[in-house]
Every structure is written in structure tokens, then in C-alpha cells.
Short mmCIF file of C-alpha atoms in Angstrom, two decimals:
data_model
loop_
_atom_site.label_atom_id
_atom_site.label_comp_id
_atom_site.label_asym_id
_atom_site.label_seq_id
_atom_site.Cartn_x
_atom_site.Cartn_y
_atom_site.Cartn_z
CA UNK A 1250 0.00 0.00 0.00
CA UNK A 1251 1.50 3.67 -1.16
CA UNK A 1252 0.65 6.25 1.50
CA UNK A 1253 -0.57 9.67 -0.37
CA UNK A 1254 1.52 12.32 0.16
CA UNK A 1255 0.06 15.58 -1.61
CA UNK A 1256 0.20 18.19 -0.12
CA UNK A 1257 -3.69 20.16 0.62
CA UNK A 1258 -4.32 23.81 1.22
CA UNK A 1259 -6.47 23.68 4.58
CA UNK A 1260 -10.00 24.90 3.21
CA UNK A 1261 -11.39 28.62 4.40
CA UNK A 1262 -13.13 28.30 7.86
CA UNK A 1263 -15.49 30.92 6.36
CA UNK A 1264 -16.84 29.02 3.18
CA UNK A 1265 -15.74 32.09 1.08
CA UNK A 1266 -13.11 31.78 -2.27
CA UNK A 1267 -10.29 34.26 -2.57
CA UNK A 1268 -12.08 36.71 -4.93
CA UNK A 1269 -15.16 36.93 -1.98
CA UNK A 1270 -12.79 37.11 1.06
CA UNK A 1271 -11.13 39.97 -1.03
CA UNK A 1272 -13.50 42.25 -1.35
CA UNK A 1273 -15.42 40.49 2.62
CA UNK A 1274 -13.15 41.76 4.90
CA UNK A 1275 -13.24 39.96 8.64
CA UNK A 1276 -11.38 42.87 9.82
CA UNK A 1277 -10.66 46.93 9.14
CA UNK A 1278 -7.91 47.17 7.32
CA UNK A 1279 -6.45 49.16 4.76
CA UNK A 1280 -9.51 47.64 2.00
CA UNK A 1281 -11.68 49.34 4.15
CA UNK A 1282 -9.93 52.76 4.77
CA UNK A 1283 -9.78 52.88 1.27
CA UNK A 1284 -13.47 52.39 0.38
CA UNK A 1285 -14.05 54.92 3.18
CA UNK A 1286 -11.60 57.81 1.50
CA UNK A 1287 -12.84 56.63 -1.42
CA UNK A 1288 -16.30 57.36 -0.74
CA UNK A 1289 -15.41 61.03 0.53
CA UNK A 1290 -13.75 61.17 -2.52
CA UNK A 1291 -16.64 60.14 -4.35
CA UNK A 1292 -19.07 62.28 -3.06
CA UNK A 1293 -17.13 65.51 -3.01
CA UNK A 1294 -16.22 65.09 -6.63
CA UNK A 1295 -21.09 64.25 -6.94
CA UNK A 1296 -20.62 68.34 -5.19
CA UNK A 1297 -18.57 69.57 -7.20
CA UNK A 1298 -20.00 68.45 -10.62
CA UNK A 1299 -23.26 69.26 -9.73
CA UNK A 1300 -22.12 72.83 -8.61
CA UNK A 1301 -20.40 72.63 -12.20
CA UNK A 1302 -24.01 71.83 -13.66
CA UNK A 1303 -25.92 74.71 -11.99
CA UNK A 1304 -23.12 77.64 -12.61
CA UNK A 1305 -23.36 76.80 -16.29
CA UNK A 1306 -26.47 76.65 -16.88
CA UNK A 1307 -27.04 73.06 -17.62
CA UNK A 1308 -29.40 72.27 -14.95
CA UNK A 1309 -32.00 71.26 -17.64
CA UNK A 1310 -29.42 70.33 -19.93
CA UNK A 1311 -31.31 66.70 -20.14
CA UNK A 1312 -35.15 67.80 -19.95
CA UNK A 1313 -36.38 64.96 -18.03
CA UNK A 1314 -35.76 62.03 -15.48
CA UNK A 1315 -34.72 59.12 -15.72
CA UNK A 1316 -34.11 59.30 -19.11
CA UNK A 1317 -32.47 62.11 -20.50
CA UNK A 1318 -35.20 63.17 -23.06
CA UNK A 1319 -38.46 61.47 -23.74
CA UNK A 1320 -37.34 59.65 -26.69
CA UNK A 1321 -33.41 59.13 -25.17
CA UNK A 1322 -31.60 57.87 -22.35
CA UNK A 1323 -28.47 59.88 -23.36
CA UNK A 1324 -28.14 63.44 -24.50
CA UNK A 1325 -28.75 64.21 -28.18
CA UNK A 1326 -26.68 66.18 -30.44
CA UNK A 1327 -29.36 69.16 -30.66
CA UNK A 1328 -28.97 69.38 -26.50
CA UNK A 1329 -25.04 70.46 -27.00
CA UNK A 1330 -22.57 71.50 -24.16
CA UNK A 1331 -25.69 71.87 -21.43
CA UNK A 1332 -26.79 68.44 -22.02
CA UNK A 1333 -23.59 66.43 -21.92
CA UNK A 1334 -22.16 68.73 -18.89
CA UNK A 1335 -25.49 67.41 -16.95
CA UNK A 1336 -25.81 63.89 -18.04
CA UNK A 1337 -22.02 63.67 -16.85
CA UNK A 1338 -22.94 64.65 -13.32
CA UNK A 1339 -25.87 62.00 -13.28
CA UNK A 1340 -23.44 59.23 -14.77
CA UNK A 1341 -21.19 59.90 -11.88
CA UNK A 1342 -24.05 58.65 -9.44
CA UNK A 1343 -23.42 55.71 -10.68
CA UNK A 1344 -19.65 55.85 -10.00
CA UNK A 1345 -20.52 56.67 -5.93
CA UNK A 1346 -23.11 53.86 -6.31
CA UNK A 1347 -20.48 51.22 -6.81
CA UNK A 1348 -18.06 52.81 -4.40
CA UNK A 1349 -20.95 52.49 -1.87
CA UNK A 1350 -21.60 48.81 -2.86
CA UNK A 1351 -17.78 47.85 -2.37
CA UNK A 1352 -17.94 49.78 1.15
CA UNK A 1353 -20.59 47.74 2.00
CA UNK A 1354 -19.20 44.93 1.25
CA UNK A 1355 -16.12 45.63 2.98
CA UNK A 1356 -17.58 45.54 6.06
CA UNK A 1357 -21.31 43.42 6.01
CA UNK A 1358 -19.22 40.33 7.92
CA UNK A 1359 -17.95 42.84 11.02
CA UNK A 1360 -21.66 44.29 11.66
CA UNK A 1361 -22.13 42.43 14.81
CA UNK A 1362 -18.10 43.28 15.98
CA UNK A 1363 -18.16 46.56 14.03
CA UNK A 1364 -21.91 47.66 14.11
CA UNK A 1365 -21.09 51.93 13.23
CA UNK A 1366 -18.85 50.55 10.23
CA UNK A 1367 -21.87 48.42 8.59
CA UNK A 1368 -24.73 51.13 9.53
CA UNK A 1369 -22.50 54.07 7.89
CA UNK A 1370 -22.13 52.47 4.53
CA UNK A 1371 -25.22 50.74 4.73
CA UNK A 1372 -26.60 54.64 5.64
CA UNK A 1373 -24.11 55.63 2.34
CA UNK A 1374 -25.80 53.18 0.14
CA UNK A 1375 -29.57 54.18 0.80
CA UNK A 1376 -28.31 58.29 0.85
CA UNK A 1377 -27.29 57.41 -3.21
CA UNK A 1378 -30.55 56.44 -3.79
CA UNK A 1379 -32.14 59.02 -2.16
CA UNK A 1380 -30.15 61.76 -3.90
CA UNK A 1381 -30.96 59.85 -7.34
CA UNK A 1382 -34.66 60.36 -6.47
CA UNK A 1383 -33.83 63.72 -5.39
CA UNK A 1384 -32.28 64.58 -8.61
CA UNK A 1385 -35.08 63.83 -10.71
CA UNK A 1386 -37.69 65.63 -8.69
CA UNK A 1387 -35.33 68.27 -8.99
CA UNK A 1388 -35.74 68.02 -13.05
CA UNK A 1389 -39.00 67.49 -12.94
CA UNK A 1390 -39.95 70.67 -10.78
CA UNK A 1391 -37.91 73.22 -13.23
CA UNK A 1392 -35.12 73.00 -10.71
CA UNK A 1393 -37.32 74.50 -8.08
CA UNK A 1394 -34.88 75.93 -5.82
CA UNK A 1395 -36.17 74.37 -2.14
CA UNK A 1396 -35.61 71.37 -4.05
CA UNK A 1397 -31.99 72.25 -5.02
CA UNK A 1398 -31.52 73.08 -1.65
CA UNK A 1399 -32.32 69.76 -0.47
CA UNK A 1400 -29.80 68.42 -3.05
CA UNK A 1401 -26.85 70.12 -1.87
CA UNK A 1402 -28.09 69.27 1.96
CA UNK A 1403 -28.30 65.63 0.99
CA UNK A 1404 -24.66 65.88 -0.31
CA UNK A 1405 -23.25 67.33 2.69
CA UNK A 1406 -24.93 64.95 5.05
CA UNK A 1407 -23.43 62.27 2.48
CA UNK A 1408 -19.77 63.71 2.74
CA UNK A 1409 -20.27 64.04 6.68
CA UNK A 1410 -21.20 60.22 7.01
CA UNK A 1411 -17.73 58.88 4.60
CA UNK A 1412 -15.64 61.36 6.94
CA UNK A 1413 -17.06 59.51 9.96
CA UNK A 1414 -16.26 56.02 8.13
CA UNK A 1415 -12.64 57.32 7.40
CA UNK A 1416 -12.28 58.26 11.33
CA UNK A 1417 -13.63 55.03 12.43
CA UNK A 1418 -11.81 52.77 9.88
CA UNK A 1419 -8.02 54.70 10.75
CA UNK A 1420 -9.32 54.27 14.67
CA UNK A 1421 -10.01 50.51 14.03
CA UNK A 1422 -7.58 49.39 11.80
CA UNK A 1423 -4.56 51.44 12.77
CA UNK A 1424 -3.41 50.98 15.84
CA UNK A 1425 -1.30 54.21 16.25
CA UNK A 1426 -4.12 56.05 15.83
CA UNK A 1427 -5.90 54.21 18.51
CA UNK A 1428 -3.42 54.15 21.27
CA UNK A 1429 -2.88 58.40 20.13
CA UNK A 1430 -6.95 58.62 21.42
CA UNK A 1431 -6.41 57.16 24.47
CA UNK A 1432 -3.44 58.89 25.31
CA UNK A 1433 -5.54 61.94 25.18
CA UNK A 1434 -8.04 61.52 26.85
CA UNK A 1435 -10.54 64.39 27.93
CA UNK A 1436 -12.63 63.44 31.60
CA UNK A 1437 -14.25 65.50 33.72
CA UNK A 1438 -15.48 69.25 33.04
CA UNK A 1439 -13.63 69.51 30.08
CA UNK A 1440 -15.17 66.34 28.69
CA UNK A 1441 -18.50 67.95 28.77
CA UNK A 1442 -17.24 71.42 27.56
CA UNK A 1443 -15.80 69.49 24.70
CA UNK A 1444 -18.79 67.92 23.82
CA UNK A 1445 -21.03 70.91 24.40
CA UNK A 1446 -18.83 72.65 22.05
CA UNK A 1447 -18.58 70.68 19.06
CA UNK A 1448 -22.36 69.44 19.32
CA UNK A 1449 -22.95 73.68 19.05
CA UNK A 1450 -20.85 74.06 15.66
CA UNK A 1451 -22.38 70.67 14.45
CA UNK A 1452 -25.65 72.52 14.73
CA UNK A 1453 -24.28 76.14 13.54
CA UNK A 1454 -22.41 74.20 10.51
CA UNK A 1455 -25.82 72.75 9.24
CA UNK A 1456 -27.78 76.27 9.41
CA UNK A 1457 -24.55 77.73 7.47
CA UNK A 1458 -24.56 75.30 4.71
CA UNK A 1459 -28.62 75.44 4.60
CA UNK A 1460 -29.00 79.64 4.38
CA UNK A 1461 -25.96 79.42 2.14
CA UNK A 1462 -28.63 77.46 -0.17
CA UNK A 1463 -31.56 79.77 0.46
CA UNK A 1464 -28.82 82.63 -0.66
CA UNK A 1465 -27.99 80.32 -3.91
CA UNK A 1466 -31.73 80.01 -4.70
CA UNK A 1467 -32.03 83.66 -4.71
CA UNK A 1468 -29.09 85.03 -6.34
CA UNK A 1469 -28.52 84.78 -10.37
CA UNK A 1470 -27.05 81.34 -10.57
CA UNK A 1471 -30.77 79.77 -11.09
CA UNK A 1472 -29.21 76.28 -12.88
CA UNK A 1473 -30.66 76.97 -16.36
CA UNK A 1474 -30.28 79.79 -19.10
CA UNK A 1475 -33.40 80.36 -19.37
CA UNK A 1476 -36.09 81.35 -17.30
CA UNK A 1477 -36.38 79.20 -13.89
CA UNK A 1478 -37.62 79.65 -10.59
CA UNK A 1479 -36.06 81.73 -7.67
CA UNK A 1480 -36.49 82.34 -4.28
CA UNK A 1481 -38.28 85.99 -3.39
CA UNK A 1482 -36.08 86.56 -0.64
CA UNK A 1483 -33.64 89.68 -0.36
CA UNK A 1484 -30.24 88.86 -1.69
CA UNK A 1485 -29.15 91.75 0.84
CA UNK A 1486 -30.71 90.19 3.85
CA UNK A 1487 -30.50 86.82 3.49
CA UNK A 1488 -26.81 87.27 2.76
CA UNK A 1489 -26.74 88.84 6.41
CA UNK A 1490 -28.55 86.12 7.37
CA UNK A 1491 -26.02 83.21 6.53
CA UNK A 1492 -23.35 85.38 7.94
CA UNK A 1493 -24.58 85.20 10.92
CA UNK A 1494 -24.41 81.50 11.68
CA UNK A 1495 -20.96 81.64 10.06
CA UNK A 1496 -19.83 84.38 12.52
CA UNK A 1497 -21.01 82.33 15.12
CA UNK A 1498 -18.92 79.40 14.14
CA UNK A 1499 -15.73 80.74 13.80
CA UNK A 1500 -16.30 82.58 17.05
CA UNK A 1501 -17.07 78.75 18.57
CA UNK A 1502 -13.54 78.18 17.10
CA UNK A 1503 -12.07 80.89 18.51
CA UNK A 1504 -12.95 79.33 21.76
CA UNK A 1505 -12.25 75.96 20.94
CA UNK A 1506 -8.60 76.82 20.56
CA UNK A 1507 -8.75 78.69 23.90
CA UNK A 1508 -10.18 75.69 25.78
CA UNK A 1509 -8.03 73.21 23.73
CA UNK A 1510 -4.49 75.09 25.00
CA UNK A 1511 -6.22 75.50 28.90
CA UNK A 1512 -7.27 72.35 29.08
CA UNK A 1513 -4.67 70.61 27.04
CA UNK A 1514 -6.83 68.98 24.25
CA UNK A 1515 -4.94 66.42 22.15
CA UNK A 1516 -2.77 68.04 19.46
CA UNK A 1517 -5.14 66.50 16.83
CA UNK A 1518 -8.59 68.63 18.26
CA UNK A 1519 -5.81 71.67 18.23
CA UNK A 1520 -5.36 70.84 14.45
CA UNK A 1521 -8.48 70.06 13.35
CA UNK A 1522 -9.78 73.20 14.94
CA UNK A 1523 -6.75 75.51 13.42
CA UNK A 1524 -7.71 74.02 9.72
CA UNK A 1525 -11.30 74.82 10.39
CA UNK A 1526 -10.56 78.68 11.41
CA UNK A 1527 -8.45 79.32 8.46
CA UNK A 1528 -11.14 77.58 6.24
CA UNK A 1529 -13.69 79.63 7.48
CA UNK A 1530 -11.73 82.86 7.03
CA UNK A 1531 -10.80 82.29 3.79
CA UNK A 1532 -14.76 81.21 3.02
CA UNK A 1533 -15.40 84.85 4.43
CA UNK A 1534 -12.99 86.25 2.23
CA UNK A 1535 -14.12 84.38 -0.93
CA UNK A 1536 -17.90 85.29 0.31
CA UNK A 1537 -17.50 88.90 -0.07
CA UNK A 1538 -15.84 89.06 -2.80
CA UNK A 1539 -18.64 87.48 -4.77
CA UNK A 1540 -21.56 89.19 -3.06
CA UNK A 1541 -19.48 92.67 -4.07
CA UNK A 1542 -18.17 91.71 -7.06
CA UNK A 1543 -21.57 89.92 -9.20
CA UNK A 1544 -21.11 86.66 -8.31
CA UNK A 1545 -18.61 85.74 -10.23
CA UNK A 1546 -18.95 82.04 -11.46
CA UNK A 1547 -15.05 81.13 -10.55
CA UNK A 1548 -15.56 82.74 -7.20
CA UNK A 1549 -18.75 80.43 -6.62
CA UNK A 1550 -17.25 77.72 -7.41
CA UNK A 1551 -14.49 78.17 -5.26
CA UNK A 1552 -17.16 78.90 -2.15
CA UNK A 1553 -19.13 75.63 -3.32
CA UNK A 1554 -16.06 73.47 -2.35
CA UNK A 1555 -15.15 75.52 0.42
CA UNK A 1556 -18.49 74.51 2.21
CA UNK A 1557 -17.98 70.88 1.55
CA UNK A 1558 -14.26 70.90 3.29
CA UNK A 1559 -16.25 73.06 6.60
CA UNK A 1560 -18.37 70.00 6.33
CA UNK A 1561 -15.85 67.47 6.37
CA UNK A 1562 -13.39 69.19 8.88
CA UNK A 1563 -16.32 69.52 11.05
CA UNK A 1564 -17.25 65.80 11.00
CA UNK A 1565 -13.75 64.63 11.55
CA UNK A 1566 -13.23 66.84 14.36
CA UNK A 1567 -17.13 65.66 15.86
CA UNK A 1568 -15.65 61.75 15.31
CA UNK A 1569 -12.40 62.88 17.11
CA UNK A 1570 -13.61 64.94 19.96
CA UNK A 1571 -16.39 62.41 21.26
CA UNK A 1572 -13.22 59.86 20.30
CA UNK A 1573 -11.27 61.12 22.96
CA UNK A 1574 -13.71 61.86 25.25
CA UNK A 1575 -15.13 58.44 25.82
CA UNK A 1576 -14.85 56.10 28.64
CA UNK A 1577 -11.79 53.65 28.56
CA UNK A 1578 -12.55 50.11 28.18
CA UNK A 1579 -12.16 47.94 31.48
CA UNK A 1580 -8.17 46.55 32.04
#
């Protein structure tokens, strides 16, 4: 009798192949840190083109939704520039659909170890299909402007959840980052000053980014070259009106940095809250030079990303301050 003496790969505890286990992660790792950047990535770049969309005028550049005209699902020749430029921005949904997907997948087998990984990209997934929906009714109201507003709102909320992935992902997966946390860690009166704080610019970030959309809605920029619907406010006062908030804000950063050197914050709140004060002054700056200067599309642009990065420095330093401020685990 010949004994058999081939070798046999031990078969997966799990039941998955290779290509599943690849794209299943058991763990946070760097898979999942990058489907979390990525999705920042993803839906900043959604912001940006549709930004793009409205400031030239190609809001209506496909006349209807889903498809792009009632007899095409992709722009015709007669729709030129307008129609391609907003087709484009609804072809990238489709790009931050499948970035959702694979961050989903990532993490679906940690949801009972890693529950806030699986319910942010799970939240990610369903926020693409809202803002799909969105879009259309959007098109389908003559780009009413409440409507836009939503849109934009949706987006931030969007970017806000991937920068609260990418914090949790480094915190889980990197252990540096972990062990930097607890090294800092705020207790006592300060813990509840911290928390205080940032909960108050959470809530002063939101009404900043939501007047700055009543503003949009009222000023010139109405999506489409032709004749669409604006908001009756006046441009005068409800620009004074989103300043206010915004004043409010950097004055809540102001103090943060106070607090953060008398009560010795960790270095990273100190940074997070320096990048957010020079982001908001340079907003300012970029603010009035539209409102005195006729709204320059360049200049709007320009403000358009600078409210996503408030967004996302404000959500990282949210993640981070309640981060450091939680209870250890038991020894």
C-alpha cells in the first residue's frame, strides 16, 4: 500500500473563495480605509460636478428624469454643451453607487463586531438612492430651488457620514491612531465642555450650509439659461442672514482653541480646529468678494467646495472629539 503524500491547502473556515474574502473583509484594514476615502472622494467630486451643472447653466441640460429626453436615455446632439455637462454629473451617481456597494461589502461580515462601520455604509448606500430620487424631482420641478436646496443638503450629510467612516476605519484598523486617542483623553469638566462645544458648531455648521442654499436660490445662478424659478427673498438680507451663523462658528472656534491650549486637548482637536478657522476665514474672504463683485462664477465655485471641506473638517473633528472623550474600556 503507497501512503498519499500531496500536499492540501487547509480549506477557508469561512466558506468564502479568494475573490469573496477579497473584497469580505473579517477585519478593518487598509480595503476598508480605502473604500471609506474613497467614498469622501466620491461624493465631493457628486458636489462639485453638480455645482459645475448649476453655474453653467445646464441644470435642464437633459429635460427629463430618468431618461435624458423622452425619446433618449443619453443626450442628443441638438442638447449640445448643457446636455452632456449634466448627463455627466448624473453618470457619476453611478460611480458613488459602486463605491458604496464595495464599502458595503467591505464591512457586512464585522456588523455584529463593528456595528457603526456596517450602519454608515449601509446609511451611504440608501443616501445614493435618495439623492438619485432627489435629482429627478429636482428636473422634474424646473429645478425648483427648495428642491436644489435639499440636493446640496443631501450631499453634505453624504460627505459628513464617509468622513465619519474614514475616522472610524483609521481608529479601528490602525493601531497608532488608537493608542494616540487614548493617550488623550478628555474626563471631567472639560469632557462635557468638549462635547457641548462641538455638538454647538455641528448645529451652527448645518444652518450655514442650509441659508448658504436659500442665498444660492435667490441670487442669479438659477441652474438653467433660461427662465427658472427663484427664491423671493432679499439677496441683501438673506446674505446677512447666513453670515450670521458663520460668525457664530468661527467665534465657537475661537474658543475651541482657547479651551483646547487650557485644558490641554490632544494636538489633533488643536489641528483640526486651526484648519477649520483658516477655512472659514478664507470662506469669508471668498464670500464677499462674490456678493461685491456679481457673483462671479469662478468665485462660486471656489465657495461651493469651500463649504464641503467646513463640512468634512467639522465631521472629523465631531468623530475625534467624542473619540477622545469616551470612557476607557475595562483593564
Amino acid at each position: 500500500m503507497t501512503l498519499d503524500t500531496t500536499s492540501h491547502a487547509p480549506a477557508p473556515q469561512d466558506g468564502l473563495g479568494a475573490p469573496s474574502r477579497s473584497l469580505l473583509r473579517a477585519e478593518p484594514d487598509g480595503w476598508v480605509r480605502a473604500m471609506a476615502w474613497g467614498s469622501v472622494a466620491a461624493n465631493a467630486l457628486l458636489v462639485l460636478t453638480g455645482g459645475l451643472v448649476r453655474l453653467t447653466g445646464s441644470g435642464l441640460g437633459c429635460s427629463t428624469w430618468p431618461q435624458c429626453t423622452p425619446d433618449s436615455w443619453t443626450p442628443t446632439a441638438q442638447l449640445g454643451i448643457h446636455g452632456l455637462i449634466e448627463f455627466g454629473n448624473r453618470t457619476l451617481t453611478f460611480l458613488v453607487a459602486l463605491v458604496a456597494i464595495l464599502a458595503f461589502l467591505a464591512v457586512v461580515r464585522m456588523r455584529r463586531a463593528h456595528a457603526d462601520l456596517f450602519w454608515l455604509t449601509f446609511a451611504l448606500g440608501i443616501g445614493v438612492v435618495v439623492q438619485a430620487v432627489v435629482g429627478g424631482v429636482t428636473v422634474r420641478t424646473g429645478l425648483n430651488p427648495w428642491v436644489v436646496g435639499v440636493h446640496f443638503v443631501l450631499s453634505s450629510v453624504m460627505i459628513a457620514l464617509a468622513i465619519f467612516l474614514v475616522c472610524r476605519a483609521r481608529r479601528l484598523s490602525l493601531p497608532s491612531v488608537a493608542q494616540a486617542e487614548r493617550r488623550g483623553q478628555v474626563t471631567g469638566g472639560a469632557r462635557r465642555s468638549l462635547r457641548t462645544l462641538v455638538l454647538a458648531m455641528g448645529v451652527l455648521g448645518f444652518l450655514v450650509v442650509y441659508v448658504g442654499t436659500l442665498v444660492t436660490g435667490t441670487g442669479p445662478h438659477g441652474g438653467d439659461a433660461g427662465d427658472v424659478a427663484r427664491h423671493a427673498f432679499d439677496p441683501y438680507w438673506v446674505t446677512r442672514l447666513h453670515t450670521a451663523p458663520a460668525y457664530l462658528l468661527l467665534g465657537c472656534t475661537v474658543g475651541g482653541l482657547v479651551l483646547a491650549v487650557k485644558d490641554r486637548w490632544p494636538s489633533t482637536l488643536r489641528r483640526l480646529l486651526g484648519m477649520l478657522g483658516v477655512v472659514l476665514i478664507v470662506q469669508g474672504l471668498i464670500g464677499y468678494y462674490q456678493f461685491f463683485n456679481g457673483l462671479p462664477v469662478l468665485a462660486v465655485t471656489v465657495h461651493l467646495v469651500g463649504a464641503a471641506v467646513i463640512v468634512a473638517v467639522l465631521a472629523a473633528l465631531i468623530d475625534k472629539a467624542f473619540a477622545v472623550s469616551a470612557d476607557l474600556p475595562a483593564a
